[in-house]
Short mmCIF file of C-alpha atoms and ligand atoms in Angstrom, two decimals:
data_model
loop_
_atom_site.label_atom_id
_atom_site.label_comp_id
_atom_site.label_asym_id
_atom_site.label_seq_id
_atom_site.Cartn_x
_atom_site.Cartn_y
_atom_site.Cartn_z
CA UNK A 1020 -1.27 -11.96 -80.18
CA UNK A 1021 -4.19 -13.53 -78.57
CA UNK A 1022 -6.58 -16.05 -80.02
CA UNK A 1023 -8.87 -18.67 -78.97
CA UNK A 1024 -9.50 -22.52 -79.97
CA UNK A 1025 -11.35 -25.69 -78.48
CA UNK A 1026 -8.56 -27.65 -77.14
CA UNK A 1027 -4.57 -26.57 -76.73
CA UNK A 1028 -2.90 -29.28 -77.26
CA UNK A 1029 1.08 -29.23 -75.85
CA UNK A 1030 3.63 -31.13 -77.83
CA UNK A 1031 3.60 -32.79 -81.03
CA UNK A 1032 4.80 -36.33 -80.43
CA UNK A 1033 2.56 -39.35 -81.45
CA UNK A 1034 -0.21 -38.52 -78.23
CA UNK A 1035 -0.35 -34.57 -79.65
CA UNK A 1036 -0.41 -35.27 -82.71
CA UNK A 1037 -3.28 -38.09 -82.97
CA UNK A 1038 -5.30 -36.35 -80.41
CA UNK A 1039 -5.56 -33.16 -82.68
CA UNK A 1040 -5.97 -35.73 -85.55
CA UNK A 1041 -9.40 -37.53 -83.79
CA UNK A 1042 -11.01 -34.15 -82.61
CA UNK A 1043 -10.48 -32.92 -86.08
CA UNK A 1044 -12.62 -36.31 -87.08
CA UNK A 1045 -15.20 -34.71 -84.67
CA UNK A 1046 -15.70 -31.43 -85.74
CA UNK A 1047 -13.52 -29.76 -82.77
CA UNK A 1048 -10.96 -27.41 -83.36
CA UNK A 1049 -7.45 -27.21 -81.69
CA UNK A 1050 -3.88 -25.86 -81.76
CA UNK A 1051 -0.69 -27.99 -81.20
CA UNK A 1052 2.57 -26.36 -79.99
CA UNK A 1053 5.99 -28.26 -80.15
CA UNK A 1054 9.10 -26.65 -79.24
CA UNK A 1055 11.09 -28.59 -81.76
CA UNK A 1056 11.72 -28.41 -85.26
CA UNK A 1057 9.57 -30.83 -87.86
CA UNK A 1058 12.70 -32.34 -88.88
CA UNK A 1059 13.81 -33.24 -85.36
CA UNK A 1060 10.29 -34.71 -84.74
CA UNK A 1061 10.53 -36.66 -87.80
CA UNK A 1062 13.96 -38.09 -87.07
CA UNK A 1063 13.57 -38.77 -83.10
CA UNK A 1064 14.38 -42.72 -83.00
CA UNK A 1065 11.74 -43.93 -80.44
CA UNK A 1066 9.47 -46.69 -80.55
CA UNK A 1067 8.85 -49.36 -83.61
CA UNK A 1068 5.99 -51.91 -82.36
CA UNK A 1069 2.41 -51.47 -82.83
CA UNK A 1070 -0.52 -53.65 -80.66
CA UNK A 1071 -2.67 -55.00 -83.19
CA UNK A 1072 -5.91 -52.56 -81.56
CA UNK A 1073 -2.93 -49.76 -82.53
CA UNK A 1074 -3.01 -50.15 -85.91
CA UNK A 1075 -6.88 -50.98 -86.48
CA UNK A 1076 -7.27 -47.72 -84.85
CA UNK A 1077 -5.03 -46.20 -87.16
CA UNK A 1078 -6.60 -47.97 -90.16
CA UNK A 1079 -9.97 -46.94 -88.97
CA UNK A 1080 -9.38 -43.09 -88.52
CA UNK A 1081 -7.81 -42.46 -92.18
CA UNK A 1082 -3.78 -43.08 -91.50
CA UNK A 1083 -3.15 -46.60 -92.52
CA UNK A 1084 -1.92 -46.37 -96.00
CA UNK A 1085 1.64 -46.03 -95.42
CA UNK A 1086 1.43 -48.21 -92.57
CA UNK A 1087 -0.61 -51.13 -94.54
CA UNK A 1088 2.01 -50.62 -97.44
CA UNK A 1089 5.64 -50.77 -95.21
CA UNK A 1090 4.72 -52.10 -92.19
CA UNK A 1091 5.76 -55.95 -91.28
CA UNK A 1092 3.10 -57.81 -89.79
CA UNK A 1093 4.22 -60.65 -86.51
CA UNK A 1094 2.39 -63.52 -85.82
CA UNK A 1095 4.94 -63.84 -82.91
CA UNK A 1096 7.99 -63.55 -81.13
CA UNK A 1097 11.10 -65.62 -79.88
CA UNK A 1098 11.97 -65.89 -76.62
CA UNK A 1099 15.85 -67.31 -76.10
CA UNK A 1100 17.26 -67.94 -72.86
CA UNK A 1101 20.09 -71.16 -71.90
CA UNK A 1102 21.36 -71.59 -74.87
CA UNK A 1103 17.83 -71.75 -76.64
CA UNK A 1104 15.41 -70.05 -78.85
CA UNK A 1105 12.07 -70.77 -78.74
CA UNK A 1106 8.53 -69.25 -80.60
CA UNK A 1107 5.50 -67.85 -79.20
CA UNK A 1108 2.97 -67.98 -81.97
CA UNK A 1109 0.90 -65.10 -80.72
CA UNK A 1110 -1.95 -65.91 -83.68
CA UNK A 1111 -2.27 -69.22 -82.36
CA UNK A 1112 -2.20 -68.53 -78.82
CA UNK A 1113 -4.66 -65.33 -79.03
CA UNK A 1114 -6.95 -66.33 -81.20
CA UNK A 1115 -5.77 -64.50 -84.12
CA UNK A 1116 -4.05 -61.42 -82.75
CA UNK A 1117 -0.93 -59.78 -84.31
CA UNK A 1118 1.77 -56.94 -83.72
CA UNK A 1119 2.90 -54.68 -86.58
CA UNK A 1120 6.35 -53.25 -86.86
CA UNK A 1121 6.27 -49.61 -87.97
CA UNK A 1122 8.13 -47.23 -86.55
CA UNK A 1123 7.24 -44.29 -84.57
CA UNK A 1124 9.25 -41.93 -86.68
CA UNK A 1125 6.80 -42.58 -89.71
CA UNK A 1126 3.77 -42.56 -87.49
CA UNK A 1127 4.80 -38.92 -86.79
CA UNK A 1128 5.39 -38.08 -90.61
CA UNK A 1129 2.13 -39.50 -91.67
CA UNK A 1130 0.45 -38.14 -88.45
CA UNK A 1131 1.98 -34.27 -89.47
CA UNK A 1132 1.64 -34.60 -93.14
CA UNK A 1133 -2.25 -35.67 -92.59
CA UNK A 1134 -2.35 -32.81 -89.75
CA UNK A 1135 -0.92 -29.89 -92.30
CA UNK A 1136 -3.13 -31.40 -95.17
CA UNK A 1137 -6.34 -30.67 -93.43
CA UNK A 1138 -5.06 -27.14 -92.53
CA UNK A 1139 -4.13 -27.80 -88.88
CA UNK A 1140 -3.27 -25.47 -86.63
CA UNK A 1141 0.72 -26.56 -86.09
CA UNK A 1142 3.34 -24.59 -84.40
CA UNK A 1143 6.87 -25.96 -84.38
CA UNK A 1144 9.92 -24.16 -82.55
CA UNK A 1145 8.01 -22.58 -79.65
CA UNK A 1146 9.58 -21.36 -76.59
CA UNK A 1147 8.54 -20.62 -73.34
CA UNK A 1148 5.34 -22.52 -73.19
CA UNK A 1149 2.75 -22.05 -70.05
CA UNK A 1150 -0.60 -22.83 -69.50
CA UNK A 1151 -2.16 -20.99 -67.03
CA UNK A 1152 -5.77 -19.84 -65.33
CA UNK A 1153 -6.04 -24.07 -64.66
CA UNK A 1154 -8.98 -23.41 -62.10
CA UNK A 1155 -11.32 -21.60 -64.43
CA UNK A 1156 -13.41 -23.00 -67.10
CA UNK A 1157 -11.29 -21.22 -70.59
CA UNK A 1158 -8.03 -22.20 -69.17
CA UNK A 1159 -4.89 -20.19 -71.33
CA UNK A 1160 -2.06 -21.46 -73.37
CA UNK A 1161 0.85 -19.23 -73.70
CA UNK A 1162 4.00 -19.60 -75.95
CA UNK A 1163 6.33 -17.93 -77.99
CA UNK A 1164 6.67 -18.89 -81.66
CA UNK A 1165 9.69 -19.63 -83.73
CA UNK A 1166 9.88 -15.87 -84.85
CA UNK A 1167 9.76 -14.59 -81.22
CA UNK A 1168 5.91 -13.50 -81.26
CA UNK A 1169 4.41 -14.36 -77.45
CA UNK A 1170 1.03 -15.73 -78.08
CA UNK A 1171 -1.94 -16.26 -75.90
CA UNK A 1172 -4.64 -18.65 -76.75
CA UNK A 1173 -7.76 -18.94 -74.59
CA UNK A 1174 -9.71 -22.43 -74.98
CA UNK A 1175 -12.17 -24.82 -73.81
CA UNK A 1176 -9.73 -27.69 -72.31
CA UNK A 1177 -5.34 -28.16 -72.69
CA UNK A 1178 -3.82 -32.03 -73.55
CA UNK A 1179 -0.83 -32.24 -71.52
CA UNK A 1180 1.07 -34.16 -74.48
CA UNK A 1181 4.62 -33.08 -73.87
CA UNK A 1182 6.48 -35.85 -72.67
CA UNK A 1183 7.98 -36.82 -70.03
CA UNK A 1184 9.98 -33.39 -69.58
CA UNK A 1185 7.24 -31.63 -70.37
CA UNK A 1186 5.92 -28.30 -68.44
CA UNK A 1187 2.17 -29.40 -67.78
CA UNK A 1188 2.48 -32.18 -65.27
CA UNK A 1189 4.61 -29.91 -63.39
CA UNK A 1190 1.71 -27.28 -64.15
CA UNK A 1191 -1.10 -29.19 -61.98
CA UNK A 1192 -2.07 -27.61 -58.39
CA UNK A 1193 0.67 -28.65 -55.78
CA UNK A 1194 0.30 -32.00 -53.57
CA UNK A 1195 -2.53 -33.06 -56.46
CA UNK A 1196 -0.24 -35.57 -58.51
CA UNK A 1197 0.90 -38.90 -56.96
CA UNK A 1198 3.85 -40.68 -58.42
CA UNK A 1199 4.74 -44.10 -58.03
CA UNK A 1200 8.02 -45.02 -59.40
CA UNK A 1201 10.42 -47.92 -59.92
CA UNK A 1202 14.27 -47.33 -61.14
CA UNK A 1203 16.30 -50.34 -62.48
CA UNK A 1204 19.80 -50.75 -62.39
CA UNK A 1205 20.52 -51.30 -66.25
CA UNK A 1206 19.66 -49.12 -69.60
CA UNK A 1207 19.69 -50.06 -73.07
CA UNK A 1208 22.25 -48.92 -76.17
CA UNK A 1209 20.05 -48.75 -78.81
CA UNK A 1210 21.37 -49.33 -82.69
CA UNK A 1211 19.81 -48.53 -86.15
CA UNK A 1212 22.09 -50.56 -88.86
CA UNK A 1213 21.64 -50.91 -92.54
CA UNK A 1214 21.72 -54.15 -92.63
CA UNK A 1215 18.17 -56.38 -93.75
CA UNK A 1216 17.23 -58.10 -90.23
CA UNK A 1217 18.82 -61.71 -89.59
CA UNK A 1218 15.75 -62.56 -87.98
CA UNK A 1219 11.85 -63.07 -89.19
CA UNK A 1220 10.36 -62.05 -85.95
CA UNK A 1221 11.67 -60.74 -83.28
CA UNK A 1222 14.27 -62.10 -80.56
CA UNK A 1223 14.13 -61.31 -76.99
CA UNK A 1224 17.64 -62.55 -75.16
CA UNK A 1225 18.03 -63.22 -71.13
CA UNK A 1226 21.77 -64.21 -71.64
CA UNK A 1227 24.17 -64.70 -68.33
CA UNK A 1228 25.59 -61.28 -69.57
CA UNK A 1229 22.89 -59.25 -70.25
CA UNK A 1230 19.42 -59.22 -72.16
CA UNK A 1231 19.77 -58.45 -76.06
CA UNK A 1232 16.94 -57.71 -78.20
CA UNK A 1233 16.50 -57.57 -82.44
CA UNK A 1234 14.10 -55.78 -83.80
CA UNK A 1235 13.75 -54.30 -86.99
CA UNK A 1236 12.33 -51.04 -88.61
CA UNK A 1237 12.37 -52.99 -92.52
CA UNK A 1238 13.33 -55.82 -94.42
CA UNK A 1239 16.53 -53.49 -94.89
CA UNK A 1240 16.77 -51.79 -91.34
CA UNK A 1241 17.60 -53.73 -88.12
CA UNK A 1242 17.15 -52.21 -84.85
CA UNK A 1243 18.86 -53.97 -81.74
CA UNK A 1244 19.54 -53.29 -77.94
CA UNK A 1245 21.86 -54.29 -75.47
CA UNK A 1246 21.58 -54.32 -71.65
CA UNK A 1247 24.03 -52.30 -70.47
CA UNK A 1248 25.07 -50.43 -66.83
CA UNK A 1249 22.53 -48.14 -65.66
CA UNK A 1250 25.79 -45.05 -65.98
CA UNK A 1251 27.43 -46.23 -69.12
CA UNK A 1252 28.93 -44.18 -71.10
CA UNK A 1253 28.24 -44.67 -74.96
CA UNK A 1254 31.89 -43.47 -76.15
CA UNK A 1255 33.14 -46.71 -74.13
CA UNK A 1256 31.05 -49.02 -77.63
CA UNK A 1257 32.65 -48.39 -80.79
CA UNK A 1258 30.68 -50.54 -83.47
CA UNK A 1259 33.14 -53.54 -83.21
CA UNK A 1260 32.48 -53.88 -79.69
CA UNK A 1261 28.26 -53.46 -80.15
CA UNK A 1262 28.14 -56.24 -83.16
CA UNK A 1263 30.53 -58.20 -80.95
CA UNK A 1264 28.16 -58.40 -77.74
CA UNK A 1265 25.27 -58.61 -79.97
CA UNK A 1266 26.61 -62.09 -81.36
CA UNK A 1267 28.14 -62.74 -78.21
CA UNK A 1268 24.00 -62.82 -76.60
CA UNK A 1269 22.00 -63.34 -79.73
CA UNK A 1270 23.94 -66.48 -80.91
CA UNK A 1271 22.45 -70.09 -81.07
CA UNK A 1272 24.03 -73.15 -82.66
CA UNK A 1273 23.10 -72.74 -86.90
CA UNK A 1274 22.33 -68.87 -86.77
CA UNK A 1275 24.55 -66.19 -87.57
CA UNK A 1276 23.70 -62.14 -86.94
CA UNK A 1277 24.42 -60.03 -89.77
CA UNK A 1278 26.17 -56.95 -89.54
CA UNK A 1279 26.16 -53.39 -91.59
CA UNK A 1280 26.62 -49.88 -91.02
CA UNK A 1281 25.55 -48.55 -87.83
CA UNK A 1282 23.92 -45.10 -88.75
CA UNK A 1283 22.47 -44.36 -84.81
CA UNK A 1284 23.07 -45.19 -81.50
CA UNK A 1285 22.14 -44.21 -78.18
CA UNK A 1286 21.63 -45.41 -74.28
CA UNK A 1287 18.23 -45.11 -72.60
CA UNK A 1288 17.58 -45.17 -68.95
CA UNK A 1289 14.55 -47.16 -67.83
CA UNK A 1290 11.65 -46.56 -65.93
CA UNK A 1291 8.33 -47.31 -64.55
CA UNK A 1292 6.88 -44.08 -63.96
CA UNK A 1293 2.77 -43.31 -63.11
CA UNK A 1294 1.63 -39.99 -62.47
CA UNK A 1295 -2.33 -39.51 -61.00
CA UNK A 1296 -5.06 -38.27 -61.48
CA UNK A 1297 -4.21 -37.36 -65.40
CA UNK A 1298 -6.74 -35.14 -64.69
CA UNK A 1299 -7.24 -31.49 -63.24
CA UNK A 1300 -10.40 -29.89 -63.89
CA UNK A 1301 -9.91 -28.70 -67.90
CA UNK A 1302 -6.31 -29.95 -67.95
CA UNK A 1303 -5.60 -33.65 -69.18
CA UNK A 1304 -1.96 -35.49 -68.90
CA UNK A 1305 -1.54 -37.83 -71.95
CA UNK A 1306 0.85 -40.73 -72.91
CA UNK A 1307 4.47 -39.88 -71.51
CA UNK A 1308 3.38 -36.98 -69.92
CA UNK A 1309 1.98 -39.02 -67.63
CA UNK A 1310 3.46 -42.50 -67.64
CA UNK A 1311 6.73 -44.12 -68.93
CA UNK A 1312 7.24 -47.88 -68.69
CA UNK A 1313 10.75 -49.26 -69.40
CA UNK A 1314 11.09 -50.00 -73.33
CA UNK A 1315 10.80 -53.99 -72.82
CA UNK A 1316 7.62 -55.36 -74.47
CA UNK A 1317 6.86 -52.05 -76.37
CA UNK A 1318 4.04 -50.47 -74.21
CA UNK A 1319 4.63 -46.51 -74.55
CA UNK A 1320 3.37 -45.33 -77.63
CA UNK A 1321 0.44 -48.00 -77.85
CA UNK A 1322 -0.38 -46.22 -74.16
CA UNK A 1323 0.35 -42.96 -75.78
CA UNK A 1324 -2.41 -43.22 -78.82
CA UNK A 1325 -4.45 -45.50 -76.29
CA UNK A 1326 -4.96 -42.41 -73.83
CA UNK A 1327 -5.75 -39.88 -76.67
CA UNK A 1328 -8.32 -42.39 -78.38
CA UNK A 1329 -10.22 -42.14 -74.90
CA UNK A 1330 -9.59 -38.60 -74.62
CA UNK A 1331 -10.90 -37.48 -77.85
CA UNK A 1332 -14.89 -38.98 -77.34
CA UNK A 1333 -13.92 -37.77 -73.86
CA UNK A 1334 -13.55 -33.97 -74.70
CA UNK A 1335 -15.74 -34.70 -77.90
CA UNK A 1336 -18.86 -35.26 -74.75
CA UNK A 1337 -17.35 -32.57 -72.75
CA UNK A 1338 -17.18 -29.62 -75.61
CA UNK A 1339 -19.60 -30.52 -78.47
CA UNK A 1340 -21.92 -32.09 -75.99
CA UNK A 1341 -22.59 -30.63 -72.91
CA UNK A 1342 -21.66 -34.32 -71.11
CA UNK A 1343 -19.30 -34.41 -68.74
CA UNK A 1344 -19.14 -37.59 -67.64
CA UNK A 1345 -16.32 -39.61 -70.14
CA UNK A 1346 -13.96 -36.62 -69.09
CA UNK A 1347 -14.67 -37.59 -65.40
CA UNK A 1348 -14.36 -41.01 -65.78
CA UNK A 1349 -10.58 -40.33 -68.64
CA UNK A 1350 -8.01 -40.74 -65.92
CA UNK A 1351 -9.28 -43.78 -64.03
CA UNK A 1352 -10.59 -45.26 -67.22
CA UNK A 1353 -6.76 -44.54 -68.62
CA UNK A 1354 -4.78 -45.48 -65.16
CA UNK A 1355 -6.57 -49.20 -65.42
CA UNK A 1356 -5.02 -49.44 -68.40
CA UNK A 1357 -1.58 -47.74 -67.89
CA UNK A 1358 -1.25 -49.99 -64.64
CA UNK A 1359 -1.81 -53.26 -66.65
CA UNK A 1360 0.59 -52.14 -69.13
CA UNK A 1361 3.06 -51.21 -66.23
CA UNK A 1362 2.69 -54.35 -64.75
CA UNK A 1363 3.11 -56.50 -67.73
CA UNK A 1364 6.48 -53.83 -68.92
CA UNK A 1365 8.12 -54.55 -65.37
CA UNK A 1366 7.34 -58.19 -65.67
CA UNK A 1367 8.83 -58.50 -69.41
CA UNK A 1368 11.94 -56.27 -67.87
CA UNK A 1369 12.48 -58.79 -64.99
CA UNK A 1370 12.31 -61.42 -66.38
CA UNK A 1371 14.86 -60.89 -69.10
CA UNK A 1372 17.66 -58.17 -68.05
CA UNK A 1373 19.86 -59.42 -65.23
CA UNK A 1374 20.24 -57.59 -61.93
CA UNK A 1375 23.89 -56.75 -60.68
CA UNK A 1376 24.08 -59.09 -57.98
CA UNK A 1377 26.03 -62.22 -56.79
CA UNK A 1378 22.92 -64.13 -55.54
CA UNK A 1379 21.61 -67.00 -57.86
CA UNK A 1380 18.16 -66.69 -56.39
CA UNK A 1381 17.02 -63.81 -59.35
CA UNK A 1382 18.22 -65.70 -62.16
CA UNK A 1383 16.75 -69.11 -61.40
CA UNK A 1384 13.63 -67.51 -60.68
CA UNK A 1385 13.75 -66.10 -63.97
CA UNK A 1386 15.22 -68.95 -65.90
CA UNK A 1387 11.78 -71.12 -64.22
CA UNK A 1388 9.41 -68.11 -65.37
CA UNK A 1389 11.49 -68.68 -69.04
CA UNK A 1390 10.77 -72.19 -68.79
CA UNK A 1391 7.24 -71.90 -67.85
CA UNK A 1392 5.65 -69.41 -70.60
CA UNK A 1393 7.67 -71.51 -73.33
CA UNK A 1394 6.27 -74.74 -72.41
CA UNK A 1395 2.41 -73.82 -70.55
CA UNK A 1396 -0.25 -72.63 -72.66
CA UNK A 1397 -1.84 -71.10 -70.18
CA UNK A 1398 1.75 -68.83 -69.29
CA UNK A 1399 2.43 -68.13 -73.10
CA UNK A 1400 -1.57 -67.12 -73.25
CA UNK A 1401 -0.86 -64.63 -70.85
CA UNK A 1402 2.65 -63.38 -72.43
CA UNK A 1403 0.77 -63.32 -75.84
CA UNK A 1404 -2.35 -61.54 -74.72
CA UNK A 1405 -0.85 -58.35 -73.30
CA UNK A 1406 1.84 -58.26 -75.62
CA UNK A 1407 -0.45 -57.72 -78.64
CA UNK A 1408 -2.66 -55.58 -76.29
CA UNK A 1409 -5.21 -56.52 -74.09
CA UNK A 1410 -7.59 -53.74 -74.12
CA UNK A 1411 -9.13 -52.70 -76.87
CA UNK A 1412 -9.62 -49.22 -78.11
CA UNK A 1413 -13.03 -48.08 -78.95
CA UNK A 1414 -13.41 -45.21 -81.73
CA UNK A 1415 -17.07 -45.10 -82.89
P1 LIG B 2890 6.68 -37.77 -76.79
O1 LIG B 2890 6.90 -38.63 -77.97
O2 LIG B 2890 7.78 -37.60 -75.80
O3 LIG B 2890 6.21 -36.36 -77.31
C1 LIG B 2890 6.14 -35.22 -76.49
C2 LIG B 2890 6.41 -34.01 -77.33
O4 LIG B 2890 6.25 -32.84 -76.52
C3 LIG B 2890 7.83 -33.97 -77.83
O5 LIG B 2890 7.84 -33.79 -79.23
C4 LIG B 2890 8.48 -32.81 -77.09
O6 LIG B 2890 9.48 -32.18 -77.86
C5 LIG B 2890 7.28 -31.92 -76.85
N1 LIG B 2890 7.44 -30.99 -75.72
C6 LIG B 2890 8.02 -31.22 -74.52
N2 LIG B 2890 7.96 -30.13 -73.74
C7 LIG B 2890 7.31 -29.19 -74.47
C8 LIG B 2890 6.98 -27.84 -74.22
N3 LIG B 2890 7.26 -27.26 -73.04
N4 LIG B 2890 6.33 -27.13 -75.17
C9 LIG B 2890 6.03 -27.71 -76.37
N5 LIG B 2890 6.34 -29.00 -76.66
C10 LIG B 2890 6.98 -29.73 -75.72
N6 LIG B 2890 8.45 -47.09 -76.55
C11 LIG B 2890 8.28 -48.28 -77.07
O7 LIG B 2890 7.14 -48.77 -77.05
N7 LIG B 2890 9.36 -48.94 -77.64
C12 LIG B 2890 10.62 -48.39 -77.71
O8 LIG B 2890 11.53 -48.97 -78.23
C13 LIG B 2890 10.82 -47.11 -77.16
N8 LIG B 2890 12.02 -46.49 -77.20
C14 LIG B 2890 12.15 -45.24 -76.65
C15 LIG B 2890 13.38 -44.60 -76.68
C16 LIG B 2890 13.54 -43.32 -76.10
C17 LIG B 2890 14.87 -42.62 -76.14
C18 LIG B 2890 12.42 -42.70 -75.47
C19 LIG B 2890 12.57 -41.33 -74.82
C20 LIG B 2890 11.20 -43.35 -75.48
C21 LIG B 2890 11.04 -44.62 -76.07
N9 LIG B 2890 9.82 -45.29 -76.07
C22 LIG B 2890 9.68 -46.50 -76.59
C23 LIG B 2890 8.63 -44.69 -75.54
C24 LIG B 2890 7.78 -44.09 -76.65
O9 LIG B 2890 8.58 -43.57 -77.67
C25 LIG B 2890 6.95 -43.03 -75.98
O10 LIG B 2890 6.09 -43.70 -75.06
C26 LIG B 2890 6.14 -42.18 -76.94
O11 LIG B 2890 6.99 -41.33 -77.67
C27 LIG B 2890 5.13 -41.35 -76.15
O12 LIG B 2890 4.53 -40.41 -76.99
P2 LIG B 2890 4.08 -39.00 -76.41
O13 LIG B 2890 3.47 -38.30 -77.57
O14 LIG B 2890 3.31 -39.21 -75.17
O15 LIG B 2890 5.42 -38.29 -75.94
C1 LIG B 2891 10.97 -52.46 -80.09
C2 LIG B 2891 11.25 -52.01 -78.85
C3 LIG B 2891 10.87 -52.74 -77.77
O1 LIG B 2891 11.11 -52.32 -76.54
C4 LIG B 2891 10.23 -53.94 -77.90
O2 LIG B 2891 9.90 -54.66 -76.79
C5 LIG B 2891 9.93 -54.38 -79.13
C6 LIG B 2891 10.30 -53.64 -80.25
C7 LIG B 2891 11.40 -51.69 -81.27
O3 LIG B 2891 12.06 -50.66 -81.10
O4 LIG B 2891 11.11 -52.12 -82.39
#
């Protein structure tokens, strides 16, 4: 079968989805392929923490009902290290700035449900996806769809939305892409519990034993990590053990942690991860695609929707237009961005998860860094400005 559209957009994660979701705000038409099912989109336990530009974008574009209704707004965060547990009142600090918890899985409902609704082009289950003829101006999408029909589907520009393990970062001309990377020597087990959060806002942990975060998805859904080895093995925490170590690096004199059913868990490696140019000729890398930052401060999907926002005027110019300049200027306009975002993700990360090592020289740098943002303004300032996003996102 072949076909044509404006822009082919791979992968239907919160980058895919939006993107298709602001072009259709534009007039421009496009197609979005995912080679999973709705469901498993709609489950996929990810991210929970919006940057107050995130959600004013989302407001702003026609998707902030649900989000305006459930979501839990944060003035701040607490920061707990030696014993102690201390607030950073972001609204104070930033002038009025906020985060919003609401988490990525409902993002993707409303973002699908708003996406079917308008008669979207949305293909779940596809196999074998290429893009191909990358050097010519109607580059081609190819995929197979969930009842084993090969498609081809010429267009105007592809959004290389698919992740991390995605197929079109790998698809860009040989020795084009740079990569700088950064491993760390720890990952996090991740929990969903049924169980209202002990906590109003949420707790970031350096503990001798390992950093512990609580977050929460609702006033009836906590979410919590634990630093753990870089090769655990998940099988090695039964529940006992998790809500154990949780205590163990949460507790403070006069607080308890409350406990419930664990209905998920899973361990995630981390990573800093930049891939450049985004960019080749009518193919453009967005979100994880091209950049993963390790989970500490909660930079990936704000990069994610951040990219597409600039990406959608960018191919809006480009295609409806005639103006090539925005989609020139998308991946260094993006990387400035993604770097600051890196920066500030490795910073949180070091600062809080402790480094397998006998030396005391890491941990009192980091227990002086502690000290510093929770008694300058000027440190906290800085802390409180990129956490609740420091660029903001410009939709016209
Ligand atoms: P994705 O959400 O990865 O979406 C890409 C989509 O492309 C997927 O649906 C995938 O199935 C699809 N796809 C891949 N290959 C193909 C193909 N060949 N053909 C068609 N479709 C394809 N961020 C935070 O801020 N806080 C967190 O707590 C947090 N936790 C995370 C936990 C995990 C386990 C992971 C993996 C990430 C986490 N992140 C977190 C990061 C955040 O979730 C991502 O930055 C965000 O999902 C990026 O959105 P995206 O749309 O760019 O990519
Ligand atoms: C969440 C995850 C993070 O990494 C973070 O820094 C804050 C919140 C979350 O899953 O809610």
């Amino acid at each position: 079968m072949t076909a044509s559209t404006q822009v082919a957009i791979v992968g239907a994660g919160p980058a895919g989805l939006l993107l298709s979701h602001l072009l259709a705000l534009r007039g421009i038409d496009s197609i979005v392929v995912e080679n999973r099912s709705r469901a498993y989109c709609e489950a996929r336990q990810r991210a929970g923490l919006l940057e107050a530009g995130t959600t004013e974008l989302l407001r702003g574009v026609g998707l902030g009902q649900r989000m305006d209704a459930e979501g839990l707004e944060h003035g701040g965060i607490y920061l707990q290290f030696a014993g102690e547990r201390h607030h950073l009142d972001f609204k104070d600090l930033t002038g009025g700035r906020w985060v919003t918890i609401y988490a990525q899985t409902e993002i993707v409902k409303d973002l699908i449900q708003a996406r079917l609704a308008a008669g979207a082009q949305l293909e779940f289950e596809v196999s074998d996806t290429e893009v191909a003829d990358l050097d010519q101006d109607r580059p081609l999408l190819r995929y197979t769809d969930a009842a084993g029909t090969r498609h081809e589907v010429r267009c105007e520009a592809i959004a290389g939305c698919d992740g991390f393990h995605g197929i079109c970062r790998d698809s860009m001309p040989p020795g084009l892409v740079q990569v700088a990377e950064r491993g760390y020597p720890y990952s996090w087990l991740g929990i969903l519990a049924t169980v209202p959060p002990s906590t109003d806002e949420l707790i970031y942990a350096r503990h001798e034993d390992g950093f512990a975060l609580h977050t929460m998805r609702t006033r009836q859904v906590s979410r919590l990590y634990l630093q753990v080895s870089a090769d655990e093995d998940i099988e090695r925490w039964p529940d006992d053990r998790i809500w154990a170590e949780l205590r163990h690096r949460l507790g403070v004199p006069g607080w308890q942690l409350k406990d419930g059913p664990i209905t998920e868990k899973a361990i995630t490696p981390m990573r800093s991860f930049v891939a450049s140019p985004m960019r080749y000729r009518r193919l453009f890398l967005a979100g994880d695609a091209a950049h993963i930052v390790p989970p500490t401060g909660a930079k990936g999907l704000n990069l994610a929707m951040a990219d597409v926002t600039v990406l959608a005027t960018a191919l809006t110019s480009l295609l409806r237009d005639g103006d090539p300049a925005p989609a020139d200027a998308y991946s260094d306009a993006s990387l400035r961005r993604v770097w600051r975002a890196t920066h500030f993700s490795w910073w949180m990360t070091s600062m809080l998860h402790v480094d397998p090592g006998p030396d005391r020289f890491g941990p009192e740098l980091q227990l002086a860094q502690l000290r510093y943002v929770t008694s300058s303004r000027a440190a906290a300032t800085t802390l409180a400005e990129n956490y609740t996003g420091y660029y903001p996102l410009h939709w016209p």
